[in-house]
Coordinates of C-alpha atoms in Angstrom, one line a residue:
X1 CA 22.1 -9.7 -21.1
X2 CA 19.3 -7.5 -22.3
X3 CA 17.5 -5.0 -20.3
X4 CA 13.9 -5.0 -20.0
X5 CA 11.2 -2.3 -20.4
X6 CA 7.7 -2.5 -18.9
X7 CA 5.0 -0.8 -21.1
X8 CA 1.6 -0.4 -20.0
X9 CA -1.2 -0.5 -22.7
X10 CA -3.0 2.0 -20.4
X11 CA -2.5 4.2 -17.4
X12 CA -2.6 2.3 -14.1
X13 CA -2.1 -1.1 -15.9
X14 CA -0.2 -2.3 -13.0
X15 CA 3.4 -1.4 -14.4
X16 CA 5.0 -0.6 -11.0
X17 CA 3.9 -3.8 -9.1
X18 CA 5.1 -6.1 -12.1
X19 CA 8.1 -4.1 -12.6
X20 CA 8.9 -4.6 -8.8
X21 CA 8.0 -8.3 -8.8
X22 CA 9.7 -9.3 -12.2
X23 CA 12.9 -7.2 -10.5
X24 CA 12.6 -9.3 -7.3
X25 CA 12.2 -12.6 -9.1
X26 CA 15.2 -12.0 -11.3
X27 CA 17.3 -11.1 -8.5
X28 CA 16.3 -14.4 -6.6
X29 CA 17.3 -16.4 -9.7
X30 CA 20.8 -14.9 -9.1
X31 CA 20.7 -12.2 -11.8
X32 CA 22.1 -8.8 -10.9
X33 CA 19.2 -6.6 -11.5
X34 CA 18.3 -2.9 -10.9
X35 CA 14.8 -1.0 -11.1
X36 CA 14.8 2.1 -13.3
X37 CA 12.2 4.8 -14.4
X38 CA 13.6 7.6 -16.5
X39 CA 11.0 10.0 -15.4
X40 CA 8.3 9.8 -12.9
X41 CA 5.4 12.2 -11.8
X42 CA 4.5 12.0 -8.4
X43 CA 4.4 13.8 -5.1
X44 CA 5.5 10.6 -3.3
X45 CA 9.3 10.3 -3.0
X46 CA 12.0 8.7 -0.9
X47 CA 15.5 9.5 0.2
X48 CA 18.2 7.3 -1.3
X49 CA 21.1 5.9 0.6
X50 CA 23.4 8.1 -1.5
X51 CA 21.2 11.3 -0.7
X52 CA 18.6 12.7 -3.2
X53 CA 15.0 12.2 -3.9
X54 CA 13.6 9.5 -6.0
X55 CA 10.0 8.0 -6.7
X56 CA 8.7 5.4 -4.5
X57 CA 8.4 2.5 -6.9
X58 CA 11.9 2.4 -7.7
X59 CA 13.3 2.8 -4.2
X60 CA 10.6 0.2 -3.1
X61 CA 11.9 -2.4 -5.7
X62 CA 15.5 -1.6 -4.7
X63 CA 14.9 -2.0 -1.2
X64 CA 13.0 -5.2 -1.6
X65 CA 16.2 -6.7 -3.2
X66 CA 18.7 -5.1 -0.7
X67 CA 20.2 -3.0 -3.2
X68 CA 21.8 0.2 -2.2
X69 CA 19.6 3.1 -3.7
X70 CA 21.1 6.1 -5.7
X71 CA 19.4 8.7 -7.7
X72 CA 20.4 6.8 -10.8
X73 CA 17.3 4.6 -10.4
X74 CA 15.0 7.5 -11.2
X75 CA 17.0 10.5 -12.6
X76 CA 14.1 12.8 -13.4
X77 CA 11.3 13.3 -10.9
X78 CA 8.4 15.9 -11.3
X79 CA 6.4 17.2 -8.5
X80 CA 3.1 19.4 -8.7
X81 CA 4.1 22.8 -8.2
X82 CA 0.4 24.1 -8.9
X83 CA -0.9 26.4 -11.7
X84 CA 0.5 24.0 -14.5
X85 CA 3.9 24.2 -12.8
X86 CA 6.1 21.2 -11.9
X87 CA 8.9 21.1 -9.5
X88 CA 11.8 19.3 -11.3
X89 CA 14.2 16.9 -9.5
X90 CA 17.2 16.0 -11.5
X91 CA 19.5 13.2 -10.2
X92 CA 18.0 13.5 -6.7
X93 CA 18.4 17.4 -6.7
X94 CA 15.9 20.1 -7.1
X95 CA 16.9 22.2 -10.0
X96 CA 13.5 24.5 -11.1
X97 CA 10.1 25.0 -11.3
X98 CA 8.9 25.1 -14.7
X99 CA 5.4 25.3 -16.4
X100 CA 4.6 22.1 -18.6
X101 CA 5.5 23.7 -22.1
X102 CA 8.9 25.1 -20.8
X103 CA 9.6 21.5 -19.6
X104 CA 8.8 19.9 -22.8
X105 CA 10.7 22.5 -24.7
X106 CA 13.9 21.7 -22.5
X107 CA 13.3 18.1 -22.7
X108 CA 16.4 17.3 -24.7
X109 CA 18.5 18.6 -21.8
X110 CA 17.4 16.0 -19.7
X111 CA 18.1 13.0 -22.0
X112 CA 21.9 13.0 -21.3
X113 CA 21.1 12.7 -17.6
X114 CA 18.8 9.7 -18.2
X115 CA 21.3 8.2 -20.5
X116 CA 24.1 8.6 -18.0
X117 CA 22.0 7.2 -15.2
X118 CA 21.2 4.1 -17.2
X119 CA 24.7 3.5 -18.2
X120 CA 26.0 3.5 -14.8
X121 CA 23.4 0.9 -13.8
X122 CA 24.2 -1.0 -16.8
X123 CA 27.9 -1.1 -15.7
X124 CA 27.2 -2.7 -12.3
X125 CA 24.1 -4.9 -13.0
X126 CA 23.3 -7.5 -15.6
X127 CA 19.8 -6.3 -16.4
X128 CA 18.0 -3.0 -15.8
X129 CA 14.3 -3.4 -15.5
X130 CA 12.8 -0.1 -16.8
X131 CA 9.2 0.8 -16.0
X132 CA 7.4 3.0 -18.5
X133 CA 4.9 5.6 -18.0
X134 CA 1.3 5.7 -18.9
X135 CA 0.9 4.3 -22.5
X136 CA 3.9 4.3 -24.7
X137 CA 2.1 5.3 -28.0
X138 CA 0.5 8.7 -27.2
X139 CA 1.3 9.7 -30.8
X140 CA 1.5 13.6 -30.0
X141 CA 3.8 12.9 -27.2
X142 CA 6.0 10.2 -28.5
X143 CA 9.0 12.4 -29.2
X144 CA 8.7 13.9 -25.7
X145 CA 8.5 10.4 -23.9
X146 CA 11.5 9.8 -21.8
X147 CA 10.3 6.7 -19.8
X148 CA 9.1 4.5 -22.8
X149 CA 10.3 5.1 -26.4
X150 CA 13.4 6.8 -25.6
X151 CA 14.7 4.1 -23.3
X152 CA 13.7 1.3 -25.4
X153 CA 15.2 2.7 -28.6
X154 CA 18.3 4.1 -26.9
X155 CA 19.3 0.9 -25.1
X156 CA 17.4 -1.6 -27.3
X157 CA 15.6 -3.0 -24.4
X158 CA 13.4 -6.2 -24.6
X159 CA 9.7 -5.3 -24.0
X160 CA 7.0 -6.6 -21.9
X161 CA 3.4 -5.4 -22.3
X162 CA 1.0 -5.0 -19.4
X163 CA -2.8 -4.8 -20.0
X164 CA -5.5 -4.0 -17.3
X165 CA -8.3 -6.2 -18.1
X166 CA -10.5 -4.4 -15.5
X167 CA -10.5 -1.3 -17.6
X168 CA -12.4 -3.0 -20.4
X169 CA -11.4 -3.1 -24.1
X170 CA -8.3 -5.2 -23.2
X171 CA -8.0 -6.6 -26.8
X172 CA -8.0 -3.2 -28.5
X173 CA -5.5 -1.7 -26.1
X174 CA -3.1 -4.8 -26.6
X175 CA -3.5 -4.7 -30.6
X176 CA -3.5 -0.8 -30.6
X177 CA -0.2 -0.4 -28.6
X178 CA 1.6 -3.1 -30.3
X179 CA 0.9 -1.9 -33.6
X180 CA 1.3 1.7 -33.0
X181 CA 5.0 1.0 -31.6
X182 CA 7.7 1.8 -34.1
X183 CA 8.5 -1.3 -36.1
X184 CA 12.2 -1.9 -34.4
X185 CA 10.3 -2.0 -31.0
X186 CA 7.6 -4.3 -32.0
X187 CA 10.5 -6.8 -32.8
X188 CA 11.8 -6.4 -29.2
X189 CA 8.2 -7.3 -27.6
X190 CA 8.7 -10.7 -25.8
X191 CA 4.8 -10.8 -25.1
X192 CA 1.9 -9.4 -23.0
X193 CA 0.8 -10.0 -19.4
X194 CA -3.1 -9.6 -19.0
X195 CA -3.3 -8.3 -15.3
X196 CA -5.9 -7.8 -12.7
X197 CA -8.2 -10.7 -13.8
X198 CA -11.2 -11.4 -11.5
X199 CA -13.4 -14.4 -11.7
X200 CA -13.1 -17.7 -13.3
X201 CA -9.7 -17.8 -15.2
X202 CA -10.9 -20.5 -17.8
X203 CA -13.2 -17.8 -19.3
X204 CA -10.2 -16.0 -20.7
X205 CA -8.6 -19.1 -22.4
X206 CA -10.3 -18.1 -25.7
X207 CA -8.9 -14.6 -25.0
X208 CA -5.3 -15.9 -24.9
X209 CA -5.9 -17.8 -28.1
X210 CA -7.1 -14.8 -30.0
X211 CA -4.2 -12.7 -28.8
X212 CA -1.7 -15.5 -29.5
X213 CA -3.1 -16.5 -33.0
X214 CA -4.8 -13.5 -34.5
X215 CA -2.4 -10.8 -33.0
X216 CA 0.6 -13.0 -33.2
X217 CA 1.6 -11.6 -29.5
X218 CA 2.8 -14.2 -27.1
X219 CA 0.7 -14.1 -23.7
X220 CA 3.4 -14.4 -20.9
X221 CA 0.6 -14.9 -18.1
X222 CA -2.8 -13.9 -16.9
X223 CA -2.6 -12.5 -13.5
X224 CA -5.5 -12.8 -11.0
X225 CA -6.1 -9.7 -9.0
X226 CA -4.3 -9.6 -5.8
X227 CA -4.3 -6.7 -3.4
X228 CA -0.8 -5.3 -2.5
X229 CA -1.1 -2.4 -0.1
X230 CA 2.7 -1.4 -0.4
X231 CA 4.8 0.8 -2.5
X232 CA 2.0 3.1 -3.7
X233 CA 3.2 5.4 -6.6
X234 CA 0.5 8.3 -6.3
X235 CA -2.6 9.4 -4.3
X236 CA -4.9 7.6 -6.8
X237 CA -3.3 4.3 -6.2
X238 CA -3.4 4.5 -2.4
X239 CA -7.2 5.1 -2.5
X240 CA -7.5 1.6 -4.0
X241 CA -6.3 0.1 -0.7
X242 CA -7.8 -3.2 0.7
X243 CA -8.2 -3.4 4.5
X244 CA -9.6 -6.0 6.6
X245 CA -11.1 -4.1 9.7
X246 CA -12.9 -6.8 11.5
X247 CA -10.7 -6.6 14.4
X248 CA -10.1 -2.8 14.2
X249 CA -10.4 -1.0 17.7
X250 CA -9.1 2.4 16.5
X251 CA -10.3 4.8 13.8
X252 CA -7.5 6.8 12.2
X253 CA -8.6 9.4 9.6
X254 CA -6.0 11.0 7.2
X255 CA -7.1 14.3 5.7
X256 CA -6.9 14.0 2.0
X257 CA -5.2 17.4 1.3
X258 CA -5.5 18.6 -2.5
X259 CA -1.7 18.4 -2.7
X260 CA -1.0 15.4 -0.2
X261 CA 2.3 13.9 -0.6
X262 CA 4.5 10.9 0.8
X263 CA 1.4 9.1 1.6
X264 CA 3.3 5.7 1.9
X265 CA 3.5 6.9 5.4
X266 CA 0.3 5.3 6.1
X267 CA 1.1 1.9 4.7
X268 CA 1.9 0.6 8.0
X269 CA -1.8 1.7 9.2
X270 CA -3.5 0.1 6.2
X271 CA -1.7 -3.2 7.3
X272 CA -2.5 -2.7 11.0
X273 CA -5.4 -5.2 11.9
X274 CA -6.4 -3.1 14.8
X275 CA -6.7 0.1 12.8
X276 CA -9.5 1.3 10.5
X277 CA -7.9 3.8 8.3
X278 CA -10.1 6.3 6.0
X279 CA -9.2 9.3 4.0
X280 CA -11.2 12.5 5.1
X281 CA -12.6 15.3 2.7
X282 CA -15.4 16.6 5.0
X283 CA -14.8 18.1 8.5
X284 CA -17.8 16.2 9.9
X285 CA -15.9 12.8 9.3
X286 CA -13.4 13.6 12.1
X287 CA -16.1 13.1 14.9
X288 CA -15.8 9.3 14.2
X289 CA -11.9 9.2 14.5
X290 CA -9.9 8.5 17.4
X291 CA -6.6 9.8 15.7
X292 CA -6.5 12.6 12.8
X293 CA -3.2 12.6 10.6
X294 CA -2.4 15.9 8.9
X295 CA -0.1 14.7 6.2
X296 CA 2.6 16.1 4.0
X297 CA 1.7 18.4 1.3
X298 CA 3.5 19.8 -1.9
X299 CA 1.6 23.1 -1.2
X300 CA 1.5 23.8 2.4
X301 CA -0.1 27.3 2.4
X302 CA -2.7 26.4 -0.3
X303 CA -3.6 23.5 1.5
X304 CA -3.7 25.3 4.8
X305 CA -6.4 27.8 3.1
X306 CA -8.3 24.6 1.9
X307 CA -8.4 23.3 5.4
X308 CA -9.7 26.6 6.8
X309 CA -12.4 27.2 4.1
X310 CA -13.7 23.7 4.7
X311 CA -13.7 24.2 8.4
X312 CA -11.3 21.7 9.5
X313 CA -9.7 24.0 12.0
X314 CA -12.3 23.9 14.7
X315 CA -12.7 20.1 14.3
X316 CA -9.1 19.3 15.1
X317 CA -9.4 20.8 18.4
X318 CA -9.2 18.3 21.2
X319 CA -8.4 15.4 19.0
X320 CA -5.2 13.2 19.0
X321 CA -3.5 14.6 16.0
X322 CA -0.3 13.4 14.2
X323 CA 1.1 16.2 11.9
X324 CA 3.9 15.1 9.6
X325 CA 6.1 17.6 7.5
X326 CA 3.7 20.1 5.8
X327 CA 1.1 19.2 8.3
X328 CA 3.5 20.0 11.3
X329 CA 4.4 23.4 9.5
X330 CA 0.6 24.3 9.6
X331 CA 0.7 23.8 13.4
X332 CA 3.1 26.8 14.0
X333 CA 1.7 30.3 14.6
X334 CA 3.0 31.6 11.3
X335 CA 4.5 30.4 8.2
X336 CA 7.2 32.9 6.6
X337 CA 7.8 32.7 2.8
X338 CA 9.7 36.1 2.2
X339 CA 11.2 34.8 -1.1
X340 CA 7.9 33.4 -2.3
X341 CA 9.4 29.7 -2.8
X342 CA 6.2 28.0 -2.3
X343 CA 3.3 30.6 -2.7
X344 CA 2.7 34.0 -3.4
X345 CA 1.9 34.8 0.4
X346 CA 5.0 36.0 2.3
X347 CA 3.5 35.3 5.7
X348 CA 0.4 33.3 6.6
X349 CA -1.1 32.6 9.9
X350 CA -1.0 29.0 11.1
X351 CA -3.1 26.9 13.5
X352 CA -1.0 28.2 16.4
X353 CA -0.7 25.1 18.3
X354 CA 3.1 25.6 18.6
X355 CA 4.7 28.7 19.3
X356 CA 6.9 30.7 16.7
X357 CA 7.1 30.3 13.1
X358 CA 8.3 28.2 10.0
X359 CA 10.5 29.9 7.5
X360 CA 10.9 28.6 3.8
X361 CA 14.2 28.3 2.6
X362 CA 15.4 28.0 -1.0
X363 CA 17.8 24.9 -0.3
X364 CA 15.6 21.8 0.6
X365 CA 16.4 19.7 3.4
X366 CA 16.7 16.0 2.1
X367 CA 18.0 13.4 4.5
X368 CA 17.6 10.0 5.9
X369 CA 18.8 8.8 9.3
X370 CA 18.0 7.3 12.7
X371 CA 16.0 9.7 15.0
X372 CA 14.8 9.9 18.5
X373 CA 11.1 11.3 18.5
X374 CA 8.6 11.3 21.4
X375 CA 11.0 9.1 23.3
X376 CA 11.3 6.5 20.6
X377 CA 14.3 5.5 18.2
X378 CA 13.3 5.2 14.7
X379 CA 14.6 5.2 11.1
X380 CA 13.0 8.0 9.0
X381 CA 13.8 10.6 6.4
X382 CA 13.0 14.4 5.8
X383 CA 12.1 16.3 2.5
X384 CA 11.2 20.0 3.2
X385 CA 11.9 23.6 2.7
X386 CA 10.4 24.8 5.8
X387 CA 12.9 25.4 8.8
X388 CA 12.1 25.7 12.5
X389 CA 14.1 25.1 15.7
X390 CA 12.6 21.7 16.5
X391 CA 12.5 18.7 14.2
X392 CA 9.5 17.4 16.3
X393 CA 7.5 18.4 19.3
X394 CA 4.5 17.4 21.3
X395 CA 1.8 19.5 23.1
X396 CA -0.7 17.6 25.0
X397 CA -2.4 15.3 22.4
X398 CA -0.8 16.9 19.2
X399 CA 2.4 15.3 17.8
X400 CA 4.2 16.9 15.1
X401 CA 7.4 16.1 13.2
X402 CA 9.2 16.8 9.8
X403 CA 10.1 13.1 9.7
X404 CA 8.2 10.9 7.4
X405 CA 8.1 7.0 8.0
X406 CA 7.4 7.3 11.6
X407 CA 4.5 4.8 11.5
X408 CA 7.0 2.2 10.3
X409 CA 8.1 2.2 13.9
X410 CA 6.2 -0.3 16.1
X411 CA 7.2 1.5 19.1
X412 CA 5.9 4.8 18.1
X413 CA 2.6 3.4 16.8
X414 CA 2.2 1.6 20.2
X415 CA 3.2 4.6 22.1
X416 CA 0.4 6.9 20.3
X417 CA -2.2 4.4 19.9
X418 CA -2.3 2.8 23.2
X419 CA -2.8 6.1 24.8
X420 CA -5.9 6.3 22.6
X421 CA -7.0 2.7 23.3
X422 CA -5.3 0.7 26.1
X423 CA -6.3 -2.6 24.4
X424 CA -4.0 -1.6 21.4
X425 CA -1.3 -4.4 21.1
X426 CA 0.5 -3.5 17.6
X427 CA 2.3 -5.7 15.3
X428 CA 5.8 -6.1 13.3
X429 CA 5.5 -4.1 10.1
X430 CA 8.9 -5.0 9.0
X431 CA 8.0 -8.6 9.2
X432 CA 4.7 -8.0 7.5
X433 CA 6.2 -6.1 4.7
X434 CA 9.0 -8.9 4.0
X435 CA 6.1 -11.5 4.1
X436 CA 3.9 -9.4 1.8
X437 CA 6.7 -8.9 -0.7
X438 CA 7.5 -12.5 -0.9
X439 CA 3.9 -13.6 -1.3
X440 CA 3.0 -11.0 -4.1
X441 CA 6.2 -12.0 -6.0
X442 CA 5.2 -15.8 -5.7
X443 CA 1.7 -14.8 -7.0
X444 CA 3.3 -13.4 -10.1
X445 CA 5.7 -16.2 -10.5
X446 CA 2.8 -18.6 -10.4
X447 CA 0.9 -16.8 -13.3
X448 CA 3.6 -15.3 -15.5
X449 CA 6.3 -17.2 -17.6
X450 CA 9.4 -15.7 -15.9
X451 CA 11.4 -18.5 -17.6
X452 CA 10.6 -17.3 -20.9
X453 CA 11.3 -13.9 -20.1
X454 CA 14.9 -14.8 -18.7
X455 CA 15.3 -16.8 -21.8
X456 CA 14.5 -13.8 -24.1
X457 CA 16.8 -11.4 -22.0
X458 CA 19.7 -13.8 -22.6
X459 CA 19.0 -14.0 -26.3

């Protein structure tokens, strides 16, 4: 069976959600399938079952089908390092910080890792669904493109194009991307999915005819826009969340740090009908919040300075605060970075809520396990260089922990929010997640010709 590449005709066309949905639907047709992305650029990551970091979309897709996760599903991950620097993670392990040009210069050294990861998946699975990145035909970067052209050419994958009709110029993007692809890859294009349609579907009947008859590209489906508040890849995508706040009784504000990371921590809050979630950029916005979350960040010292400069420090006083990972590190009296792992500052004064200091170590802590935090047993994960004696602690109304994924726990959400509002009842996030995944996949199945994709993969 052939493997499949999902190419966007632009950035943010919906490749991640469609890659997940197609993976899910193939799995439920009895096909052994694995998600894959050669290279991802995101500060949002998860810890695999086998250890090591991978990007959220591939982890999410694997988790949805009950697949044991390994770094093979995302062998190269780049995180923002500041000042044109990228933190490079290969096969789940941190290897270096590089400037952009050094990364591109050394790109050929990464291709063997991508190839080996893909081949290992091919040995175990019938089909690998490989998500692309951005547009596959950035002509000045095509020779540096690991996720699109390299994978499609190296493994002769079938290709599905995804076009975002909300962006405008959908015809030009489809025609242009298709005709700029190398001739060998054009022959592997199964067809195009027109994504995020809003309004009367019949209005695009002529559009389908134009694409199929004039462009000679099959249209596999026109997908109506449907909010899906799970598996966010980056901070921009989470800003597009859709929330029903008609029954909200608690206001939660997440401070939108410049280098915010692991923002999937907040998916259970977006889904919570009793919570109104907002992302804060000004200190005055804290006044209307019942709970403030100080999230994880890739640049703790830089973002601590940003908070102080804007005047957040005073506004946090007296509030119920949940500080996670980098936010937790800020709550200590001092942040020590003698080897300048993260910043040029060897010692920085923290907010001083918790006594003692946090020391940055070169070896990153990356683990996933069951924890007991604030009297609650829960499943979570850690990704941090900062080290201190306590993995979590509470002082009055301030909760701090290195552990991500804490809001997935119904018991922990109830423990914190019921103290803020005694009428808070809570809900079952695991049940919600399973139902949402199934409903979104059904939505895609209803509007995309999955059988045609399967047929083409078998040819």
